[in-house]
Short mmCIF file of C-alpha atoms and ligand atoms in Angstrom, two decimals:
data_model
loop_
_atom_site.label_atom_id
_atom_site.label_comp_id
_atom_site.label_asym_id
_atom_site.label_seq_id
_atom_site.Cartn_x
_atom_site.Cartn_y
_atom_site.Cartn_z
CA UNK Q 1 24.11 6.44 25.02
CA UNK Q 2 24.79 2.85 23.59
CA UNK Q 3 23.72 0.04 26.01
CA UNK Q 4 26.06 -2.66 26.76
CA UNK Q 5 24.83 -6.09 25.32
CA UNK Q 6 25.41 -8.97 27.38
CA UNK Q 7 24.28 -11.90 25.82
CA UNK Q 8 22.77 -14.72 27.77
CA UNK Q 9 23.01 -12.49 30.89
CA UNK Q 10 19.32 -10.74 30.75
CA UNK Q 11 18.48 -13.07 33.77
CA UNK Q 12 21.12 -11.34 36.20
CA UNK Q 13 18.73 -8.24 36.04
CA UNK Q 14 16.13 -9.32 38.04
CA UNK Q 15 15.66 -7.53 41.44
CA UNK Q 16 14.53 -9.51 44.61
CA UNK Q 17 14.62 -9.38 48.31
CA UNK Q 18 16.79 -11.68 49.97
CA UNK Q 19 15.61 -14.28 53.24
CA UNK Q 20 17.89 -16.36 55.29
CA UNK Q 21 16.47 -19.99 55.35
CA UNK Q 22 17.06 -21.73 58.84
CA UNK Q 23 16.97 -25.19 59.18
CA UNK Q 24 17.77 -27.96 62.17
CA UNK Q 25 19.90 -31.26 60.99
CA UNK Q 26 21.74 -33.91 62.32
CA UNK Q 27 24.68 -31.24 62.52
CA UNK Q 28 22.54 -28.83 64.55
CA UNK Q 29 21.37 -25.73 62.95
CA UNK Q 30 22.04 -24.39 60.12
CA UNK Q 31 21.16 -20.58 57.78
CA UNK Q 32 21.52 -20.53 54.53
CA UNK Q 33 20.59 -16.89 51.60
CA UNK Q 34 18.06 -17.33 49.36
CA UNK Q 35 16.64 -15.00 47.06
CA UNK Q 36 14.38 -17.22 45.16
CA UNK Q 37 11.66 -16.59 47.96
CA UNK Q 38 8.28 -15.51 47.83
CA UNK Q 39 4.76 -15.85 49.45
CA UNK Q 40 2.56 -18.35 47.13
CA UNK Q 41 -0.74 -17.91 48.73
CA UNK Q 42 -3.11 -15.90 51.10
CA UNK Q 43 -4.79 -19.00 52.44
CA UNK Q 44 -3.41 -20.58 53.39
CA UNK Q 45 0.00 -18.56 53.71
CA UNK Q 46 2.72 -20.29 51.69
CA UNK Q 47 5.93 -19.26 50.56
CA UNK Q 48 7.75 -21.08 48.03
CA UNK Q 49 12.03 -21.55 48.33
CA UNK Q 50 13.80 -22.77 45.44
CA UNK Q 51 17.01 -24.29 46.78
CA UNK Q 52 19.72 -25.53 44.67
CA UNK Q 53 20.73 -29.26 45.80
CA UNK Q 54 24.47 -29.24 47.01
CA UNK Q 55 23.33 -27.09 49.75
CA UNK Q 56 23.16 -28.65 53.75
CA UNK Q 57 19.70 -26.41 53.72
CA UNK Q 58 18.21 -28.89 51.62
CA UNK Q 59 19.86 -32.06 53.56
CA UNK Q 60 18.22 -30.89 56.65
CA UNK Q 61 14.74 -29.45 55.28
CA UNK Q 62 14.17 -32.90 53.24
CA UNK Q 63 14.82 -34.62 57.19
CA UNK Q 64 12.87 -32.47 59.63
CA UNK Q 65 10.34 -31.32 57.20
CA UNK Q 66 10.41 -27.30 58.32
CA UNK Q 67 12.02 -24.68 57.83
CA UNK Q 68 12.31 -20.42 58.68
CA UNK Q 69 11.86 -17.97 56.28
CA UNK Q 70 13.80 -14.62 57.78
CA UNK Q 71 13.65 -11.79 55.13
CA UNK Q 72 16.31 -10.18 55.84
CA UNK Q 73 16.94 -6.27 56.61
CA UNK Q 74 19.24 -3.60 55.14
CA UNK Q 75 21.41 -4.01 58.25
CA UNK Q 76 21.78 -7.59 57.49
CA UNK Q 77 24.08 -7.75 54.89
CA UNK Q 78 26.82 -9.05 56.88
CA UNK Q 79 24.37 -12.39 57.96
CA UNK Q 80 23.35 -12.46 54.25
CA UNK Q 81 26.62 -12.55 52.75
CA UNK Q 82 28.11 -15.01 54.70
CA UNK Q 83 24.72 -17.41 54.67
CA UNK Q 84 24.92 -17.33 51.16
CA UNK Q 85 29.01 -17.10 50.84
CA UNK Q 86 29.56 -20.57 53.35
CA UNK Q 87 27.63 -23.84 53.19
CA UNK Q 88 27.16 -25.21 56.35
CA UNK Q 89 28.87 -28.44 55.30
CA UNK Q 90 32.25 -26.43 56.12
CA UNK Q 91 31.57 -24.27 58.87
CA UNK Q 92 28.81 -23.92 61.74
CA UNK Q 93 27.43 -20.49 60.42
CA UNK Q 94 25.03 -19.89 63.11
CA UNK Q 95 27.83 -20.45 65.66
CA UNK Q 96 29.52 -17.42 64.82
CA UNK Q 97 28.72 -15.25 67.67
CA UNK Q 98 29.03 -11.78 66.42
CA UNK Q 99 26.89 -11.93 63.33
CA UNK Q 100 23.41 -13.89 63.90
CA UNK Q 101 21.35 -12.50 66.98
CA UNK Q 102 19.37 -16.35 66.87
CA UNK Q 103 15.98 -16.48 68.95
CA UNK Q 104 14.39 -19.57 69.41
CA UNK Q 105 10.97 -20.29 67.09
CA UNK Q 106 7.54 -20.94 68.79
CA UNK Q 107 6.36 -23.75 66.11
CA UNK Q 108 9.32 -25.07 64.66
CA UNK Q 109 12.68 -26.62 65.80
CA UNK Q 110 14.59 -24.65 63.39
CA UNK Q 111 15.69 -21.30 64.86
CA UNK Q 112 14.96 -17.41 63.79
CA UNK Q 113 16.95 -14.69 63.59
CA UNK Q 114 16.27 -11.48 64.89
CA UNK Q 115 16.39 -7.94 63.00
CA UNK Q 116 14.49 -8.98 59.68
CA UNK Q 117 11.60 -7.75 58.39
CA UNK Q 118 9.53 -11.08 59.03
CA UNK Q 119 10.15 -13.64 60.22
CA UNK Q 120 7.94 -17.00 59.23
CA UNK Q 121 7.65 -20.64 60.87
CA UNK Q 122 7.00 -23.09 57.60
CA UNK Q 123 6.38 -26.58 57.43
CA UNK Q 124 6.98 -28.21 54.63
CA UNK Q 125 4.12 -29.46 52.10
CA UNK Q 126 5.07 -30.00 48.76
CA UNK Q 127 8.88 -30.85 47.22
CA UNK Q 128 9.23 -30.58 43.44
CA UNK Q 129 12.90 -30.95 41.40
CA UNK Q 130 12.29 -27.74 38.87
CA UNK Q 131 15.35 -27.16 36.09
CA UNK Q 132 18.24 -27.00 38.48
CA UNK Q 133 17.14 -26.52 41.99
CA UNK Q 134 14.44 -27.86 44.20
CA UNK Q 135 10.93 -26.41 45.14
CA UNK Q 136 10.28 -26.10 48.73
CA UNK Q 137 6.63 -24.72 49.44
CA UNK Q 138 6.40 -24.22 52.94
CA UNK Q 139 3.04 -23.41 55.10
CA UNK Q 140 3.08 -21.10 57.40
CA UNK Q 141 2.26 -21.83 61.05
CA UNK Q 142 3.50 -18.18 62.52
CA UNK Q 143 4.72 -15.11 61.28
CA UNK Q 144 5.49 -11.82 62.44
CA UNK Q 145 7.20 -8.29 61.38
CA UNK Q 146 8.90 -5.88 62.44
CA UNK Q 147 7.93 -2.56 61.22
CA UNK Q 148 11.22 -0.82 62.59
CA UNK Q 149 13.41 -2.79 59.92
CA UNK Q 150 13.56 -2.12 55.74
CA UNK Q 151 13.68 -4.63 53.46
CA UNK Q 152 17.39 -5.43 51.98
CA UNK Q 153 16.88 -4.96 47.95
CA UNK Q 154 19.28 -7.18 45.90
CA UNK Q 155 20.42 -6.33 41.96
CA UNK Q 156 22.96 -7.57 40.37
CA UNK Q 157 25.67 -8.86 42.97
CA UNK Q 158 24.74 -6.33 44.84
CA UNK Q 159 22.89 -4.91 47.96
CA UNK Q 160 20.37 -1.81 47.80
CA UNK Q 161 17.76 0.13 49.95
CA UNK Q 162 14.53 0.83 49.41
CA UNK Q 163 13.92 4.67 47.80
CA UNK Q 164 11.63 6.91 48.13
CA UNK Q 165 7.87 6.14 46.86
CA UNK Q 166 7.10 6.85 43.28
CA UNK Q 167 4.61 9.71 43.71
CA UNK Q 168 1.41 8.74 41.75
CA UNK Q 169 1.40 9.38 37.96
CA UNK Q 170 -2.14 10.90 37.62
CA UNK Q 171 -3.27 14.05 36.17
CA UNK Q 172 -4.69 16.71 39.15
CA UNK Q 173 -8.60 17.91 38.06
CA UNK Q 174 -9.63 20.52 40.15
CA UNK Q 175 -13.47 20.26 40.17
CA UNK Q 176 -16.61 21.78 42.03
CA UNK Q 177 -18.13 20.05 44.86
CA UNK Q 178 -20.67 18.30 42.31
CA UNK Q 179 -18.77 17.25 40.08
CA UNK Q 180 -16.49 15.80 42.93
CA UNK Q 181 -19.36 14.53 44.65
CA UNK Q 182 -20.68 12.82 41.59
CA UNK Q 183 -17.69 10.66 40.93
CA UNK Q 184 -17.39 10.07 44.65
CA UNK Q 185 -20.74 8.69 45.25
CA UNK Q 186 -20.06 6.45 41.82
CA UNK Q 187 -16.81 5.46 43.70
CA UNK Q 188 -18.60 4.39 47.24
CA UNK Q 189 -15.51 4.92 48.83
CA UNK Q 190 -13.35 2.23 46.08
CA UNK Q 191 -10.00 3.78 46.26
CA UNK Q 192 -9.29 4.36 42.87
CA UNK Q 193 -13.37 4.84 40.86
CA UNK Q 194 -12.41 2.27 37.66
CA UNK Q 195 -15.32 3.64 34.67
CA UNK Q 196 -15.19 3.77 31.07
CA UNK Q 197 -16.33 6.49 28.75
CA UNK Q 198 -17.06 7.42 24.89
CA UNK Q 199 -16.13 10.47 23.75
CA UNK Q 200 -18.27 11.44 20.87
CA UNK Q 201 -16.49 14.35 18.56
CA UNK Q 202 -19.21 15.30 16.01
CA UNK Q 203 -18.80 18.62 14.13
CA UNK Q 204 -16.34 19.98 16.87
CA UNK Q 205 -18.77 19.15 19.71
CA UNK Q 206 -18.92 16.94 22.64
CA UNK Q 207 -21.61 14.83 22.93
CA UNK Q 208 -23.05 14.66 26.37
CA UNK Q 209 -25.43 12.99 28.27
CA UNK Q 210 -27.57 14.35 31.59
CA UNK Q 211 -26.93 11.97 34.35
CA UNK Q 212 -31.19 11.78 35.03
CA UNK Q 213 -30.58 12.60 39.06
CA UNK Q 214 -27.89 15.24 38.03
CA UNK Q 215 -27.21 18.31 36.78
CA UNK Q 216 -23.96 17.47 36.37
CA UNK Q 217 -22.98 17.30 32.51
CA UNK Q 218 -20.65 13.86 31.71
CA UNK Q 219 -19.32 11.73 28.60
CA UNK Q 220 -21.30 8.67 28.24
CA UNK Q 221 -20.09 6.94 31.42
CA UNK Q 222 -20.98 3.54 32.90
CA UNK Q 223 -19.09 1.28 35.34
CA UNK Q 224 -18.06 -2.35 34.58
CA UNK Q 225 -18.05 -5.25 36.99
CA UNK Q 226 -14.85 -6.84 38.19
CA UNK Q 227 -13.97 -9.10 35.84
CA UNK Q 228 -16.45 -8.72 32.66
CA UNK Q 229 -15.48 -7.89 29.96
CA UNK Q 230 -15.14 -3.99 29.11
CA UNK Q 231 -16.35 -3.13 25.87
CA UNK Q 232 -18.94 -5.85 25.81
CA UNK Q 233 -20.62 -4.18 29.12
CA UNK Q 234 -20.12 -0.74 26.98
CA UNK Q 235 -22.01 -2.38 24.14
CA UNK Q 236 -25.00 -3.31 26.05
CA UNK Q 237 -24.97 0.20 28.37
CA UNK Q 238 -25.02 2.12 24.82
CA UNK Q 239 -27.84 0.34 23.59
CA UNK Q 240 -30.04 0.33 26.72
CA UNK Q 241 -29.51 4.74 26.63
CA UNK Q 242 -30.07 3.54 22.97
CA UNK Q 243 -26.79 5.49 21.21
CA UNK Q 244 -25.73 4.19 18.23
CA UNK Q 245 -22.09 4.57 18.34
CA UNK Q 246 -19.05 3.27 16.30
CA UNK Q 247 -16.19 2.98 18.94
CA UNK Q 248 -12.95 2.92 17.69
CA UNK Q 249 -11.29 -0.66 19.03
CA UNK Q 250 -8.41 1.30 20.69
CA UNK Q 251 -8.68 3.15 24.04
CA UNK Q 252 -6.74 5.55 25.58
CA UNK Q 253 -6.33 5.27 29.28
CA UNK Q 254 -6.88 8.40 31.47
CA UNK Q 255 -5.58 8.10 35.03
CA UNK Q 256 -7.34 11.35 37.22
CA UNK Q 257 -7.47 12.47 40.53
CA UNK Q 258 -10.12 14.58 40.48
CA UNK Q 259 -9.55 17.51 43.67
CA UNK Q 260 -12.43 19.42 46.38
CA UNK Q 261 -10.77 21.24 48.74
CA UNK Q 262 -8.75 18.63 50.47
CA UNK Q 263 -10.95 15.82 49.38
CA UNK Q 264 -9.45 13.47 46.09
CA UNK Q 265 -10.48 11.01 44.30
CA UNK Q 266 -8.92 8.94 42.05
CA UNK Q 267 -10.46 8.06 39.03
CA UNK Q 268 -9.21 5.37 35.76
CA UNK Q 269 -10.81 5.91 33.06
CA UNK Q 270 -10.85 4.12 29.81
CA UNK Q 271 -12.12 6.19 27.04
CA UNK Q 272 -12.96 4.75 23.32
CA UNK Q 273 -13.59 7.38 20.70
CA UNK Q 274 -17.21 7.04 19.18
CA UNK Q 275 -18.52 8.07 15.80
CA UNK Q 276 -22.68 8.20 15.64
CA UNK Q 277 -23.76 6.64 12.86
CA UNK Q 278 -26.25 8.44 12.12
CA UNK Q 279 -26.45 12.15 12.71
CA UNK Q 280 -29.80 13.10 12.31
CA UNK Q 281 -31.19 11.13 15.45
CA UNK Q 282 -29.00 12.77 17.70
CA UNK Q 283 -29.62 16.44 19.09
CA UNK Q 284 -25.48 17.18 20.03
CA UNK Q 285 -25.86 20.25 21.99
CA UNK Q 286 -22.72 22.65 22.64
CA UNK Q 287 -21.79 22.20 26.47
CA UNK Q 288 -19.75 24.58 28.67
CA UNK Q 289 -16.96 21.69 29.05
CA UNK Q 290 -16.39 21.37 32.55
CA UNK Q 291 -12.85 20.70 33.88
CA UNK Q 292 -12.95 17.05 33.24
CA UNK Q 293 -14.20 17.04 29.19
CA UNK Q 294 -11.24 19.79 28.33
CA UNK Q 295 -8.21 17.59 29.01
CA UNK Q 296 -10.27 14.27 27.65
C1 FMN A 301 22.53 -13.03 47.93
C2 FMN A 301 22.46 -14.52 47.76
C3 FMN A 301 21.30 -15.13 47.29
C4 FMN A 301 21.23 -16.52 47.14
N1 FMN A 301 20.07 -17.08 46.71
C5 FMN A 301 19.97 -18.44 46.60
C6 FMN A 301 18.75 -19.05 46.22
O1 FMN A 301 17.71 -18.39 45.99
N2 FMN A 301 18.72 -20.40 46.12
C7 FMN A 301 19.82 -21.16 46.37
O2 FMN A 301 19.73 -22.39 46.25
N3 FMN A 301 21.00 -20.61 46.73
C8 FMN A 301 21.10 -19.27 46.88
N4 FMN A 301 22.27 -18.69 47.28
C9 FMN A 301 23.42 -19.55 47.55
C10 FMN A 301 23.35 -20.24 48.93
O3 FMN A 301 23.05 -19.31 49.95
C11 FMN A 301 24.70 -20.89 49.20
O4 FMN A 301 24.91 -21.94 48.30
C12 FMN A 301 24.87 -21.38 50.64
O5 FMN A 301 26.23 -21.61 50.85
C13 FMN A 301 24.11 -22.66 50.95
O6 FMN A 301 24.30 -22.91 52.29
P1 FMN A 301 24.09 -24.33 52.98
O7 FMN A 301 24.91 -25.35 52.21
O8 FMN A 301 24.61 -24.15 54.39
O9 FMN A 301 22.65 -24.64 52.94
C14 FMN A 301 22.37 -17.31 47.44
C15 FMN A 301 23.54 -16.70 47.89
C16 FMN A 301 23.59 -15.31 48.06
C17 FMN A 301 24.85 -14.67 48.56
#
């Protein structure tokens, strides 16, 4: 199937969430769609707005210096479309009664409105023109959501719910309870066990190595820090077992989840292919190749 070029239009295909932005002015107050939203920062908990500058949004955040941040629900596209469809410099938007349920906020003057998914009291600490529309970052004094309500999903003009989860993409290992164990008790409970391995092909065998405290049979196998570098760690691990490896500079990535009973664990592994160097110093014995060495 051909695909349809639109040129200059890539940037319609992003896919956001959309929040309604209150504010309080000299007009009273006033909601206005944004989906150019998102949370900045843990802590402390900001959330960055980009507002374009015709809107009355703007007018009345640059004044009182706060603002709300209501991400809105997929039962909100009624409140969303006609925040985002009328600027409040022609019509009092909040004042139409059958459309925003407005509750009043506990930090800020600028109301919230009820049946999003959170709802978040900002004030306002940083301003900064970018391209075509303004920065608001915004620091949040309350928040709260409402786990009854879905997120509204926006794409291309138009309005969307969230789908089903994407069920994991990881190949199923049924092991024995020490193999399972092993990679387990290397995991300490991580969610996902994050190792890399070598596998050695050498006159169609497998090199393996005997974990000392196991019985357990494994590629070379060692376990990186957060944050340092991969193959340098793998460098120094072969040399300290004292291996003396070529390792081919590309990896492949294996994602696992190795199965006990009704115990998993997920395992990411990133394998390099070795060559030894030289074959006479190593002993490569033939193993029985347990689950986990026959799909690597
Ligand atoms: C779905 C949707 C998303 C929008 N996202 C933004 C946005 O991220 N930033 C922005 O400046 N305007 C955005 N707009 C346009 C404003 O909501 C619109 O200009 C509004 O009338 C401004 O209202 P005000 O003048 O009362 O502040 C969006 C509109 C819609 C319908």
């Amino acid at each position: 199937m051909m695909t349809r070029k639109l040129p200059g239009k890539a940037e319609r295909y992003f896919t956001t969430g959309i929040s309604m932005i209150t504010s309080q002015g000299p007009h009273g107050s006033n909601v206005m769609a944004a989906e150019w939203v998102m949370q900045i920062s843990y802590n402390p908990i900001l959330i960055a707005a980009f507002i374009h500058k015709g809107s009355q949004t703007l007018k009345n955040i640059e004044k009182t210096k706060e603002f709300g941040v209501n991400v809105a629900s997929e039962k909100q596209t009624s409140q969303v479309s006609v925040a985002g469809g009328y600027s409040g410099s022609e019509i009092d938007k909040m004042q139409i009664k059958n459309l925003f349920n407005i509750i009043k906020s506990k930090k800020i003057n600028a109301p919230s409105i009820s049946g999003c998914t959170i709802n978040a009291e900002c004030i306002l600490v940083k301003k900064e023109k970018i391209g075509d529309h303004v920065m608001l970052v915004g620091k949040v004094v309350r928040m709260q959501h409402d786990e009854s309500q879905s997120p509204l999903i926006y794409h291309r003009n138009r309005y969307f719910q969230i789908g089903p989860a994407i069920e994991p993409q990881r190949e199923e290992i049924l092991v024995d309870k020490e193999t399972f164990e092993f990679f387990s008790n290397l995991a300490q409970k991580r969610f996902v066990l994050k190792c890399i391995g070598i596998t050695v092909k050498s006159k169609n065998k497998i090199l393996v190595i005997k974990q000392p405290n196991s019985s357990i049979q494994t590629i070379p196998l060692c376990i990186p820090s957060p944050g340092k570098n991969h193959v340098r760690h793998l460098e120094r691990f072969l040399k300290n077992i004292k291996l003396d490896l070529k390792l081919d500079s590309e990896p492949i990535m294996k994602r696992l989840v190795l199965k006990y009973e009704k115990n998993f664990q997920r395992i990411n592994m990133i394998l390099y292919n070795g060559k030894i160097k030289s074959e006479k110093e190593h002993s490569l014995k033939s193993v029985s190749l347990d689950p986990i060495l026959s799909i690597l």
